[in-house]
Amino acid sequence: VQLQASGGGLVQAGGSLRLSCAGSGSIISIARMAWYRQFPGKERELAARINAVGGTVYADSVKGRFTISQDNAKNTVYLQMNDLKPEDTAVYYCNAEIKPNGFTYYRNLWGQGTQVTVSS
């Protein structure tokens, strides 16, 4: 089981990007999925999180601009990012708590990072 992220890139300030992260492999259930971001020289921090029933949490810095959503049938989480600012420039990582087939517990998994660069 692994997570595959896509959708990063270069955009001008005020623009939009949508990140996607798909879980692959034999998955029994997903408890929650999230997007973290890591600024240069800093630790990863939560940008947004969504649980299995659609409850969401956002960092104050992205509220009103970012929207996290999921497609349970596709084991995929999305992050729609609008009104992007240069300070949103970071590497974005998806994260999920997944119960793979054959496991009795949830595993905490990370996808590869995807770079988001916002120019002023």
Coordinates of N, CA and C in Angstrom, one line a residue:
V1 N 0.9 -1.2 0.0 CA 0.0 0.0 0.0 C 0.9 1.2 0.0
Q2 N 0.6 2.2 -0.9 CA 1.3 3.4 -0.9 C 0.4 4.6 -1.3
L3 N 1.0 5.8 -1.1 CA 0.3 7.0 -1.5 C 1.1 7.7 -2.6
Q4 N 0.4 8.1 -3.6 CA 1.0 8.8 -4.8 C 0.4 10.2 -4.9
A5 N 1.2 11.2 -4.7 CA 0.7 12.6 -4.8 C 1.1 13.2 -6.2
S6 N 0.2 14.1 -6.6 CA 0.5 14.8 -7.9 C -0.2 16.2 -7.9
G7 N 0.2 17.0 -8.8 CA -0.5 18.3 -9.0 C 0.2 19.5 -8.6
G8 N 1.4 19.4 -8.1 CA 2.2 20.6 -7.7 C 2.7 21.3 -9.0
G9 N 3.3 22.5 -8.7 CA 3.8 23.2 -9.9 C 4.1 24.7 -9.5
L10 N 4.3 25.5 -10.5 CA 4.6 26.9 -10.4 C 3.3 27.7 -10.8
V11 N 2.9 28.6 -10.0 CA 1.7 29.5 -10.2 C 2.0 30.9 -9.7
Q12 N 1.4 31.8 -10.4 CA 1.5 33.2 -9.9 C 0.6 33.5 -8.7
A13 N 0.9 34.4 -7.9 CA 0.1 34.8 -6.8 C -1.3 35.1 -7.2
G14 N -2.2 34.6 -6.4 CA -3.6 34.7 -6.8 C -4.2 33.6 -7.6
G15 N -3.3 32.7 -8.0 CA -3.7 31.6 -8.9 C -4.2 30.4 -8.0
S16 N -4.5 29.3 -8.7 CA -5.0 28.1 -8.1 C -4.2 26.9 -8.5
L17 N -4.2 25.9 -7.7 CA -3.7 24.6 -8.0 C -4.5 23.6 -7.2
R18 N -4.6 22.4 -7.8 CA -5.3 21.3 -7.1 C -4.3 20.1 -7.0
L19 N -4.1 19.7 -5.7 CA -3.2 18.5 -5.5 C -4.1 17.3 -5.3
S20 N -3.6 16.1 -5.7 CA -4.3 14.9 -5.6 C -3.4 13.9 -4.9
C21 N -3.9 13.0 -4.2 CA -3.1 11.9 -3.6 C -4.0 10.6 -3.5
A22 N -3.5 9.6 -4.2 CA -4.3 8.4 -4.3 C -3.6 7.3 -3.6
G23 N -4.4 6.5 -2.8 CA -3.9 5.3 -2.2 C -4.0 4.1 -3.1
S24 N -3.0 3.3 -3.2 CA -3.0 2.2 -4.0 C -2.7 0.9 -3.2
G25 N -3.1 -0.2 -3.8 CA -2.9 -1.5 -3.1 C -4.2 -2.0 -2.5
S26 N -4.1 -3.0 -1.7 CA -5.3 -3.6 -1.1 C -5.6 -2.9 0.2
I27 N -6.6 -2.0 0.2 CA -6.9 -1.2 1.3 C -8.3 -1.6 1.9
I28 N -8.3 -1.8 3.2 CA -9.6 -2.1 3.8 C -10.4 -0.9 4.2
S29 N -9.7 0.1 4.8 CA -10.4 1.3 5.2 C -9.3 2.4 5.4
I30 N -9.8 3.6 5.4 CA -8.9 4.8 5.6 C -9.6 5.6 6.7
A31 N -8.9 5.8 7.8 CA -9.5 6.6 8.9 C -9.4 8.1 8.7
R32 N -8.4 8.6 8.1 CA -8.3 10.0 7.8 C -7.2 10.2 6.7
M33 N -7.3 11.3 6.0 CA -6.2 11.7 5.1 C -5.9 13.2 5.3
A34 N -4.7 13.6 5.0 CA -4.3 15.0 5.3 C -3.3 15.4 4.3
W35 N -3.1 16.7 4.3 CA -2.0 17.4 3.6 C -1.2 18.2 4.6
Y36 N 0.1 17.9 4.6 CA 1.1 18.7 5.3 C 1.9 19.5 4.4
R37 N 2.6 20.5 4.9 CA 3.5 21.2 4.0 C 4.8 21.5 4.8
Q38 N 5.9 21.6 4.1 CA 7.2 21.8 4.8 C 7.9 23.0 4.1
F39 N 8.1 24.0 4.9 CA 8.8 25.2 4.4 C 10.3 25.0 4.5
P40 N 11.2 25.6 3.7 CA 12.6 25.4 3.9 C 13.1 25.6 5.3
G41 N 13.8 24.7 5.8 CA 14.4 24.8 7.1 C 13.4 24.6 8.3
K42 N 12.2 24.2 7.9 CA 11.2 24.1 9.0 C 10.7 22.6 9.0
E43 N 10.0 22.3 10.1 CA 9.4 21.0 10.2 C 8.0 21.0 9.4
R44 N 7.6 19.8 9.1 CA 6.3 19.7 8.4 C 5.2 20.2 9.3
E45 N 4.2 20.9 8.7 CA 3.1 21.3 9.5 C 1.8 21.0 8.8
L46 N 0.7 20.8 9.5 CA -0.6 20.4 9.0 C -1.1 21.6 8.2
A47 N -1.6 21.3 7.0 CA -2.3 22.3 6.2 C -3.8 22.0 6.3
A48 N -4.2 20.8 6.1 CA -5.6 20.4 6.2 C -5.8 18.9 6.4
R49 N -6.9 18.5 7.0 CA -7.1 17.1 7.4 C -8.6 16.8 7.2
I50 N -8.9 15.6 6.8 CA -10.3 15.2 6.6 C -10.4 13.7 7.1
N51 N -11.5 13.5 7.9 CA -11.7 12.1 8.4 C -12.7 11.3 7.5
A52 N -12.9 10.1 8.0 CA -13.7 9.2 7.1 C -15.1 9.7 6.9
V53 N -15.6 10.5 7.8 CA -17.0 11.0 7.6 C -17.1 12.4 7.0
G54 N -15.9 12.9 6.7 CA -15.9 14.2 6.0 C -15.6 15.4 6.9
G55 N -15.4 15.2 8.2 CA -15.0 16.2 9.1 C -13.6 16.8 8.7
T56 N -13.5 18.1 8.7 CA -12.3 18.8 8.2 C -11.7 19.7 9.3
V57 N -10.4 19.8 9.2 CA -9.6 20.7 10.0 C -8.6 21.5 9.1
Y58 N -8.5 22.8 9.3 CA -7.6 23.6 8.5 C -6.7 24.4 9.4
A59 N -5.4 24.6 8.9 CA -4.6 25.5 9.5 C -5.1 26.9 9.3
D60 N -4.9 27.8 10.3 CA -5.5 29.2 10.2 C -5.0 29.9 9.0
S61 N -3.8 29.6 8.6 CA -3.2 30.3 7.4 C -3.8 30.0 6.1
V62 N -4.6 28.9 6.0 CA -5.2 28.4 4.8 C -6.7 28.5 4.8
K63 N -7.3 28.8 5.9 CA -8.7 28.8 6.0 C -9.3 29.8 5.0
G64 N -10.4 29.4 4.3 CA -11.0 30.3 3.4 C -10.4 30.2 2.0
R65 N -9.2 29.7 1.9 CA -8.5 29.6 0.6 C -8.3 28.2 0.1
F66 N -8.1 27.2 1.0 CA -7.8 25.8 0.7 C -9.1 25.0 1.0
T67 N -9.4 24.0 0.2 CA -10.5 23.1 0.5 C -10.0 21.6 0.3
I68 N -10.1 20.8 1.4 CA -9.7 19.4 1.3 C -11.0 18.6 1.1
S69 N -10.9 17.6 0.2 CA -12.0 16.8 -0.1 C -11.5 15.4 -0.4
Q70 N -12.4 14.4 -0.5 CA -12.0 13.0 -0.7 C -13.0 12.3 -1.6
D71 N -12.5 11.3 -2.2 CA -13.3 10.4 -3.0 C -13.0 9.0 -2.4
N72 N -13.9 8.6 -1.5 CA -13.7 7.3 -0.8 C -13.6 6.1 -1.8
A73 N -14.4 6.1 -2.8 CA -14.4 5.0 -3.8 C -13.0 4.9 -4.5
K74 N -12.3 6.0 -4.6 CA -11.0 6.0 -5.3 C -9.8 6.1 -4.3
N75 N -10.1 6.1 -3.0 CA -9.1 6.2 -2.0 C -8.2 7.4 -2.2
T76 N -8.8 8.5 -2.6 CA -8.1 9.7 -3.0 C -8.5 10.9 -2.2
V77 N -7.5 11.8 -1.9 CA -7.8 13.0 -1.3 C -7.3 14.1 -2.2
Y78 N -8.0 15.3 -2.1 CA -7.6 16.4 -3.0 C -7.4 17.6 -2.1
L79 N -6.6 18.5 -2.5 CA -6.5 19.8 -1.9 C -6.6 20.9 -3.0
Q80 N -7.7 21.6 -2.9 CA -7.9 22.7 -3.9 C -7.4 23.9 -3.2
M81 N -6.4 24.6 -3.8 CA -5.8 25.7 -3.3 C -6.0 26.9 -4.2
N82 N -6.8 27.9 -3.6 CA -7.1 29.1 -4.3 C -6.4 30.3 -3.7
D83 N -6.4 31.4 -4.4 CA -5.8 32.7 -3.9 C -4.4 32.4 -3.3
L84 N -3.6 31.7 -4.1 CA -2.3 31.3 -3.5 C -1.4 32.5 -3.3
K85 N -0.6 32.4 -2.3 CA 0.3 33.5 -1.9 C 1.8 33.0 -2.0
P86 N 2.7 33.9 -2.1 CA 4.1 33.4 -2.1 C 4.5 32.6 -0.8
E87 N 3.9 33.0 0.3 CA 4.2 32.3 1.5 C 3.6 30.9 1.6
D88 N 2.8 30.5 0.6 CA 2.3 29.1 0.5 C 3.4 28.2 -0.2
T89 N 4.5 28.8 -0.7 CA 5.5 28.0 -1.4 C 6.1 27.0 -0.4
A90 N 6.1 25.7 -0.7 CA 6.5 24.7 0.2 C 6.5 23.4 -0.6
V91 N 7.0 22.3 0.1 CA 6.8 21.0 -0.4 C 5.5 20.4 0.3
Y92 N 4.6 19.9 -0.4 CA 3.3 19.4 0.1 C 3.4 17.9 0.2
Y93 N 3.0 17.3 1.3 CA 3.0 15.9 1.5 C 1.6 15.4 1.9
C94 N 1.2 14.3 1.3 CA -0.1 13.7 1.7 C 0.2 12.7 2.8
N95 N -0.7 12.5 3.7 CA -0.6 11.6 4.8 C -1.9 10.9 5.0
A96 N -1.9 9.6 5.4 CA -3.1 8.9 5.6 C -2.9 7.8 6.7
E97 N -4.0 7.5 7.4 CA -4.0 6.3 8.3 C -4.9 5.3 7.6
I98 N -4.2 4.2 7.2 CA -4.8 3.2 6.3 C -4.7 1.9 6.9
K99 N -5.8 1.1 6.8 CA -5.8 -0.3 7.2 C -5.6 -1.2 6.0
P100 N -4.5 -1.7 5.7 CA -4.3 -2.6 4.5 C -5.0 -3.9 4.8
N101 N -5.3 -4.6 3.7 CA -5.8 -6.0 3.8 C -4.8 -6.9 4.6
G102 N -5.2 -7.6 5.5 CA -4.4 -8.5 6.3 C -3.8 -7.9 7.6
F103 N -4.1 -6.6 7.8 CA -3.7 -5.9 9.0 C -4.9 -5.7 9.9
T104 N -4.6 -5.7 11.2 CA -5.6 -5.4 12.2 C -5.5 -4.0 12.8
Y105 N -4.5 -3.3 12.3 CA -4.4 -1.9 12.8 C -4.1 -1.0 11.6
Y106 N -4.2 0.3 11.9 CA -4.0 1.3 10.9 C -2.5 1.7 10.8
R107 N -2.0 1.8 9.6 CA -0.7 2.3 9.3 C -0.7 3.8 9.0
N108 N 0.3 4.5 9.5 CA 0.4 5.9 9.1 C 1.4 6.0 7.9
L109 N 0.9 6.4 6.8 CA 1.7 6.4 5.6 C 1.9 7.8 5.0
W110 N 3.0 8.1 4.3 CA 3.3 9.3 3.7 C 3.5 9.1 2.2
G111 N 3.0 10.1 1.4 CA 3.3 10.1 0.0 C 4.6 10.9 -0.2
Q112 N 5.0 10.8 -1.5 CA 6.2 11.6 -1.8 C 5.8 13.1 -1.8
G113 N 6.7 14.0 -1.6 CA 6.3 15.4 -1.6 C 6.1 15.9 -3.0
T114 N 5.3 17.0 -3.1 CA 5.2 17.7 -4.4 C 5.4 19.2 -4.2
Q115 N 6.2 19.7 -5.0 CA 6.6 21.1 -4.8 C 5.5 22.1 -5.3
V116 N 5.2 23.0 -4.5 CA 4.3 24.1 -4.9 C 5.1 25.4 -4.8
T117 N 5.2 26.2 -5.9 CA 5.9 27.4 -5.9 C 5.0 28.5 -6.4
V118 N 4.9 29.6 -5.5 CA 4.0 30.7 -5.9 C 4.9 31.9 -6.1
S119 N 4.8 32.4 -7.3 CA 5.6 33.6 -7.6 C 4.8 34.9 -7.4
S120 N 5.6 35.9 -7.0 CA 4.9 37.2 -6.7 C 4.8 38.1 -7.9

